[in-house]
mmCIF file with all atom_site columns, C-alpha atoms in Angstrom:
data_model
loop_
_atom_site.group_PDB
_atom_site.id
_atom_site.type_symbol
_atom_site.label_atom_id
_atom_site.label_alt_id
_atom_site.label_comp_id
_atom_site.label_asym_id
_atom_site.label_entity_id
_atom_site.label_seq_id
_atom_site.pdbx_PDB_ins_code
_atom_site.Cartn_x
_atom_site.Cartn_y
_atom_site.Cartn_z
_atom_site.occupancy
_atom_site.B_iso_or_equiv
_atom_site.pdbx_formal_charge
_atom_site.auth_seq_id
_atom_site.auth_comp_id
_atom_site.auth_asym_id
_atom_site.auth_atom_id
_atom_site.pdbx_PDB_model_num
ATOM 1   C CA . MET A 1 1   ? 179.956 -68.519 -30.590 1.00 50.00 ? 8   MET A CA 1
ATOM 2   C CA . SER A 1 2   ? 181.994 -65.630 -29.302 1.00 61.00 ? 9   SER A CA 1
ATOM 3   C CA . GLY A 1 3   ? 183.400 -64.952 -33.095 1.00 70.00 ? 10  GLY A CA 1
ATOM 4   C CA . GLU A 1 4   ? 179.804 -64.279 -34.680 1.00 83.00 ? 11  GLU A CA 1
ATOM 5   C CA . GLN A 1 5   ? 178.798 -60.654 -35.311 1.00 86.00 ? 12  GLN A CA 1
ATOM 6   C CA . PRO A 1 6   ? 175.743 -59.304 -33.784 1.00 89.00 ? 13  PRO A CA 1
ATOM 7   C CA . LEU A 1 7   ? 173.094 -58.620 -36.502 1.00 88.00 ? 14  LEU A CA 1
ATOM 8   C CA . SER A 1 8   ? 172.806 -55.188 -38.210 1.00 94.00 ? 15  SER A CA 1
ATOM 9   C CA . ARG A 1 9   ? 169.923 -53.216 -38.332 1.00 95.00 ? 16  ARG A CA 1
ATOM 10  C CA . LEU A 1 10  ? 169.040 -54.055 -41.919 1.00 96.00 ? 17  LEU A CA 1
ATOM 11  C CA . GLU A 1 11  ? 169.309 -57.697 -40.788 1.00 95.00 ? 18  GLU A CA 1
ATOM 12  C CA . ALA A 1 12  ? 167.387 -57.458 -37.658 1.00 96.00 ? 19  ALA A CA 1
ATOM 13  C CA . LEU A 1 13  ? 164.529 -55.797 -39.630 1.00 96.00 ? 20  LEU A CA 1
ATOM 14  C CA . ARG A 1 14  ? 164.433 -58.617 -42.040 1.00 96.00 ? 21  ARG A CA 1
ATOM 15  C CA . PHE A 1 15  ? 164.385 -61.178 -39.604 1.00 96.00 ? 22  PHE A CA 1
ATOM 16  C CA . SER A 1 16  ? 161.436 -59.557 -38.060 1.00 97.00 ? 23  SER A CA 1
ATOM 17  C CA . ARG A 1 17  ? 159.514 -59.356 -41.233 1.00 97.00 ? 24  ARG A CA 1
ATOM 18  C CA . ARG A 1 18  ? 159.725 -62.921 -41.528 1.00 97.00 ? 25  ARG A CA 1
ATOM 19  C CA . VAL A 1 19  ? 158.794 -63.615 -37.608 1.00 97.00 ? 26  VAL A CA 1
ATOM 20  C CA . VAL A 1 20  ? 155.543 -61.853 -38.624 1.00 98.00 ? 27  VAL A CA 1
ATOM 21  C CA . GLU A 1 21  ? 155.010 -62.770 -41.827 1.00 98.00 ? 28  GLU A CA 1
ATOM 22  C CA . GLN A 1 22  ? 154.879 -66.389 -40.455 1.00 98.00 ? 29  GLN A CA 1
ATOM 23  C CA . GLN A 1 23  ? 152.787 -65.701 -37.449 1.00 98.00 ? 30  GLN A CA 1
ATOM 24  C CA . ALA A 1 24  ? 150.096 -63.756 -39.725 1.00 98.00 ? 31  ALA A CA 1
ATOM 25  C CA . MET A 1 25  ? 150.373 -67.065 -41.939 1.00 98.00 ? 32  MET A CA 1
ATOM 26  C CA . ARG A 1 26  ? 149.588 -68.879 -38.848 1.00 98.00 ? 33  ARG A CA 1
ATOM 27  C CA . GLN A 1 27  ? 146.678 -67.078 -37.671 1.00 98.00 ? 34  GLN A CA 1
ATOM 28  C CA . LEU A 1 28  ? 145.357 -67.206 -41.219 1.00 98.00 ? 35  LEU A CA 1
ATOM 29  C CA . ARG A 1 29  ? 144.907 -70.967 -41.258 1.00 98.00 ? 36  ARG A CA 1
ATOM 30  C CA . VAL A 1 30  ? 143.535 -70.673 -38.133 1.00 98.00 ? 37  VAL A CA 1
ATOM 31  C CA . ILE A 1 31  ? 140.783 -68.061 -39.375 1.00 98.00 ? 38  ILE A CA 1
ATOM 32  C CA . ASP A 1 32  ? 140.409 -69.971 -42.566 1.00 98.00 ? 39  ASP A CA 1
ATOM 33  C CA . ARG A 1 33  ? 139.136 -73.251 -40.270 1.00 98.00 ? 40  ARG A CA 1
ATOM 34  C CA . TRP A 1 34  ? 136.907 -71.506 -38.450 1.00 98.00 ? 41  TRP A CA 1
ATOM 35  C CA . ILE A 1 35  ? 135.547 -70.094 -41.184 1.00 98.00 ? 42  ILE A CA 1
ATOM 36  C CA . ALA A 1 36  ? 135.156 -73.131 -42.774 1.00 98.00 ? 43  ALA A CA 1
ATOM 37  C CA . GLU A 1 37  ? 133.588 -74.692 -39.409 1.00 98.00 ? 44  GLU A CA 1
ATOM 38  C CA . GLU A 1 38  ? 130.965 -71.988 -39.451 1.00 98.00 ? 45  GLU A CA 1
ATOM 39  C CA . GLU A 1 39  ? 130.520 -72.476 -43.632 1.00 98.00 ? 46  GLU A CA 1
ATOM 40  C CA . ARG A 1 40  ? 129.420 -76.179 -42.900 1.00 98.00 ? 47  ARG A CA 1
ATOM 41  C CA . ARG A 1 41  ? 127.297 -75.336 -39.652 1.00 98.00 ? 48  ARG A CA 1
ATOM 42  C CA . GLU A 1 42  ? 125.508 -72.800 -41.949 1.00 98.00 ? 49  GLU A CA 1
ATOM 43  C CA . ALA A 1 43  ? 125.031 -75.424 -44.658 1.00 98.00 ? 50  ALA A CA 1
ATOM 44  C CA . GLU A 1 44  ? 123.768 -78.020 -41.923 1.00 97.00 ? 51  GLU A CA 1
ATOM 45  C CA . ARG A 1 45  ? 121.295 -75.198 -40.340 1.00 97.00 ? 52  ARG A CA 1
ATOM 46  C CA . ARG A 1 46  ? 119.768 -74.663 -43.872 1.00 96.00 ? 53  ARG A CA 1
ATOM 47  C CA . GLN A 1 47  ? 119.472 -78.390 -44.968 1.00 96.00 ? 54  GLN A CA 1
ATOM 48  C CA . GLY A 1 48  ? 117.636 -78.832 -41.908 1.00 95.00 ? 55  GLY A CA 1
ATOM 49  C CA . GLU A 1 49  ? 115.247 -76.235 -42.597 1.00 93.00 ? 56  GLU A CA 1
ATOM 50  C CA . GLU A 1 50  ? 114.887 -77.184 -46.244 1.00 94.00 ? 57  GLU A CA 1
ATOM 51  C CA . ARG A 1 51  ? 113.829 -80.691 -44.917 1.00 95.00 ? 58  ARG A CA 1
ATOM 52  C CA . ARG A 1 52  ? 111.747 -79.805 -41.934 1.00 92.00 ? 59  ARG A CA 1
ATOM 53  C CA . PRO A 1 53  ? 107.828 -80.826 -42.481 1.00 89.00 ? 60  PRO A CA 1
ATOM 54  C CA . PRO A 1 54  ? 105.914 -78.061 -42.624 1.00 89.00 ? 61  PRO A CA 1
ATOM 55  C CA . PRO A 1 55  ? 104.201 -77.045 -39.617 1.00 87.00 ? 62  PRO A CA 1
ATOM 56  C CA . PRO A 1 56  ? 100.184 -78.191 -39.193 1.00 92.00 ? 63  PRO A CA 1
ATOM 57  C CA . GLN A 1 57  ? 97.497  -76.295 -40.215 1.00 93.00 ? 64  GLN A CA 1
ATOM 58  C CA . TRP A 1 58  ? 95.415  -77.435 -36.965 1.00 94.00 ? 65  TRP A CA 1
ATOM 59  C CA . LEU A 1 59  ? 95.761  -78.562 -33.707 1.00 94.00 ? 66  LEU A CA 1
ATOM 60  C CA . ILE A 1 60  ? 93.779  -80.106 -31.288 1.00 93.00 ? 67  ILE A CA 1
ATOM 61  C CA . GLN A 1 61  ? 94.688  -79.780 -27.579 1.00 92.00 ? 68  GLN A CA 1
ATOM 62  C CA . TYR A 1 62  ? 94.244  -81.984 -25.118 1.00 90.00 ? 69  TYR A CA 1
ATOM 63  C CA . GLY A 1 63  ? 93.457  -81.984 -21.516 1.00 85.00 ? 70  GLY A CA 1
ATOM 64  C CA . LEU A 1 64  ? 95.836  -82.767 -18.548 1.00 82.00 ? 71  LEU A CA 1
ATOM 65  C CA . ASN A 1 65  ? 94.920  -86.578 -18.656 1.00 77.00 ? 72  ASN A CA 1
ATOM 66  C CA . ARG A 1 66  ? 95.614  -86.494 -22.272 1.00 70.00 ? 73  ARG A CA 1
ATOM 67  C CA . THR A 1 67  ? 91.688  -87.925 -23.076 1.00 74.00 ? 74  THR A CA 1
ATOM 68  C CA . ASN A 1 68  ? 89.111  -85.099 -23.249 1.00 83.00 ? 75  ASN A CA 1
ATOM 69  C CA . VAL A 1 69  ? 89.665  -82.846 -26.033 1.00 85.00 ? 76  VAL A CA 1
ATOM 70  C CA . ASP A 1 70  ? 89.893  -79.344 -24.517 1.00 89.00 ? 77  ASP A CA 1
ATOM 71  C CA . ALA A 1 71  ? 90.420  -76.880 -27.493 1.00 92.00 ? 78  ALA A CA 1
ATOM 72  C CA . VAL A 1 72  ? 90.946  -76.212 -31.189 1.00 94.00 ? 79  VAL A CA 1
ATOM 73  C CA . HIS A 1 73  ? 93.779  -74.300 -32.718 1.00 94.00 ? 80  HIS A CA 1
ATOM 74  C CA . THR A 1 74  ? 95.285  -72.780 -35.627 1.00 93.00 ? 81  THR A CA 1
ATOM 75  C CA . GLY A 1 75  ? 98.781  -74.208 -36.538 1.00 90.00 ? 82  GLY A CA 1
ATOM 76  C CA . GLY A 1 76  ? 100.223 -70.790 -35.980 1.00 88.00 ? 83  GLY A CA 1
ATOM 77  C CA . CYS A 1 77  ? 98.856  -70.604 -32.421 1.00 91.00 ? 84  CYS A CA 1
ATOM 78  C CA . TRP A 1 78  ? 100.777 -68.894 -29.342 1.00 90.00 ? 85  TRP A CA 1
ATOM 79  C CA . ALA A 1 79  ? 98.547  -70.408 -26.771 1.00 87.00 ? 86  ALA A CA 1
ATOM 80  C CA . ALA A 1 80  ? 98.443  -74.115 -28.324 1.00 85.00 ? 87  ALA A CA 1
ATOM 81  C CA . ALA A 1 81  ? 102.437 -74.037 -28.307 1.00 80.00 ? 88  ALA A CA 1
ATOM 82  C CA . ARG A 1 82  ? 102.692 -72.853 -24.830 1.00 79.00 ? 89  ARG A CA 1
ATOM 83  C CA . SER A 1 83  ? 100.388 -75.515 -23.396 1.00 77.00 ? 90  SER A CA 1
ATOM 84  C CA . GLY A 1 84  ? 102.461 -78.532 -24.704 1.00 79.00 ? 91  GLY A CA 1
ATOM 85  C CA . ARG A 1 85  ? 99.358  -80.621 -24.916 1.00 88.00 ? 92  ARG A CA 1
ATOM 86  C CA . CYS A 1 86  ? 98.726  -80.310 -28.627 1.00 90.00 ? 93  CYS A CA 1
ATOM 87  C CA . ARG A 1 87  ? 98.804  -82.781 -31.520 1.00 91.00 ? 94  ARG A CA 1
ATOM 88  C CA . PRO A 1 88  ? 98.485  -82.317 -35.062 1.00 93.00 ? 95  PRO A CA 1
ATOM 89  C CA . VAL A 1 89  ? 95.105  -82.783 -37.192 1.00 94.00 ? 96  VAL A CA 1
ATOM 90  C CA . THR A 1 90  ? 93.511  -82.525 -40.455 1.00 94.00 ? 97  THR A CA 1
ATOM 91  C CA . ARG A 1 91  ? 91.311  -79.898 -41.662 1.00 93.00 ? 98  ARG A CA 1
ATOM 92  C CA . GLN A 1 92  ? 88.472  -82.175 -41.044 1.00 94.00 ? 99  GLN A CA 1
ATOM 93  C CA . GLN A 1 93  ? 89.288  -83.814 -37.710 1.00 93.00 ? 100 GLN A CA 1
ATOM 94  C CA . ALA A 1 94  ? 89.641  -80.183 -36.585 1.00 94.00 ? 101 ALA A CA 1
ATOM 95  C CA . LEU A 1 95  ? 85.827  -79.108 -38.566 1.00 93.00 ? 102 LEU A CA 1
ATOM 96  C CA . GLU A 1 96  ? 84.316  -82.324 -36.621 1.00 92.00 ? 103 GLU A CA 1
ATOM 97  C CA . ALA A 1 97  ? 85.757  -81.245 -33.093 1.00 92.00 ? 104 ALA A CA 1
ATOM 98  C CA . LEU A 1 98  ? 84.529  -77.981 -33.687 1.00 92.00 ? 105 LEU A CA 1
ATOM 99  C CA . ARG A 1 99  ? 80.570  -79.472 -34.768 1.00 91.00 ? 106 ARG A CA 1
ATOM 100 C CA . GLN A 1 100 ? 81.041  -81.239 -31.585 1.00 91.00 ? 107 GLN A CA 1
ATOM 101 C CA . ARG A 1 101 ? 81.205  -78.503 -29.432 1.00 90.00 ? 108 ARG A CA 1
ATOM 102 C CA . VAL A 1 102 ? 84.583  -78.683 -28.977 1.00 91.00 ? 109 VAL A CA 1
ATOM 103 C CA . PRO A 1 103 ? 85.573  -74.730 -27.936 1.00 92.00 ? 110 PRO A CA 1
ATOM 104 C CA . ALA A 1 104 ? 87.862  -72.642 -30.470 1.00 92.00 ? 111 ALA A CA 1
ATOM 105 C CA . CYS A 1 105 ? 90.481  -71.175 -29.285 1.00 92.00 ? 112 CYS A CA 1
ATOM 106 C CA . ILE A 1 106 ? 89.983  -67.522 -27.810 1.00 91.00 ? 113 ILE A CA 1
ATOM 107 C CA . HIS A 1 107 ? 93.371  -66.299 -29.610 1.00 92.00 ? 114 HIS A CA 1
ATOM 108 C CA . CYS A 1 108 ? 93.572  -67.654 -32.735 1.00 93.00 ? 115 CYS A CA 1
ATOM 109 C CA . ARG A 1 109 ? 89.916  -68.286 -33.858 1.00 91.00 ? 116 ARG A CA 1
ATOM 110 C CA . PRO A 1 110 ? 90.140  -71.801 -35.544 1.00 92.00 ? 117 PRO A CA 1
ATOM 111 C CA . ASP A 1 111 ? 86.183  -71.424 -36.129 1.00 90.00 ? 118 ASP A CA 1
ATOM 112 C CA . THR A 1 112 ? 86.697  -68.186 -38.062 1.00 89.00 ? 119 THR A CA 1
ATOM 113 C CA . ALA A 1 113 ? 89.272  -69.631 -40.036 1.00 87.00 ? 120 ALA A CA 1
ATOM 114 C CA . LEU A 1 114 ? 87.467  -72.760 -41.065 1.00 88.00 ? 121 LEU A CA 1
ATOM 115 C CA . GLY A 1 115 ? 84.255  -70.820 -41.801 1.00 86.00 ? 122 GLY A CA 1
ATOM 116 C CA . ILE A 1 116 ? 82.104  -72.498 -38.684 1.00 81.00 ? 123 ILE A CA 1
ATOM 117 C CA . LEU A 1 117 ? 80.652  -69.443 -36.930 1.00 68.00 ? 124 LEU A CA 1
ATOM 118 C CA . ASP A 1 118 ? 77.229  -69.866 -34.232 1.00 55.00 ? 125 ASP A CA 1
#
């Protein structure tokens, strides 16, 4: 080893370039892997959205004991979402509940949406 010549400036620059190129390629592979993982997650998210059933149009809110009916809501009512005690129903079931004097939600007014006015 004592007989080796030190690297010339040009050889050192070429060596430095190769090292930087290898590091850059390694980092590009890492980034490409991250991109592929994100594309996979995005495709799964889109697929999940496409397969998700449509939200219900009408909801009935049950009381704390889950037997008595408290209110009728439209499907997108924020108050129904907050209660956590709602079940989806058909249009006919919502109409029937309103006819049986189940109160309509004062926020989403399903009675107006269904065309029932007192």
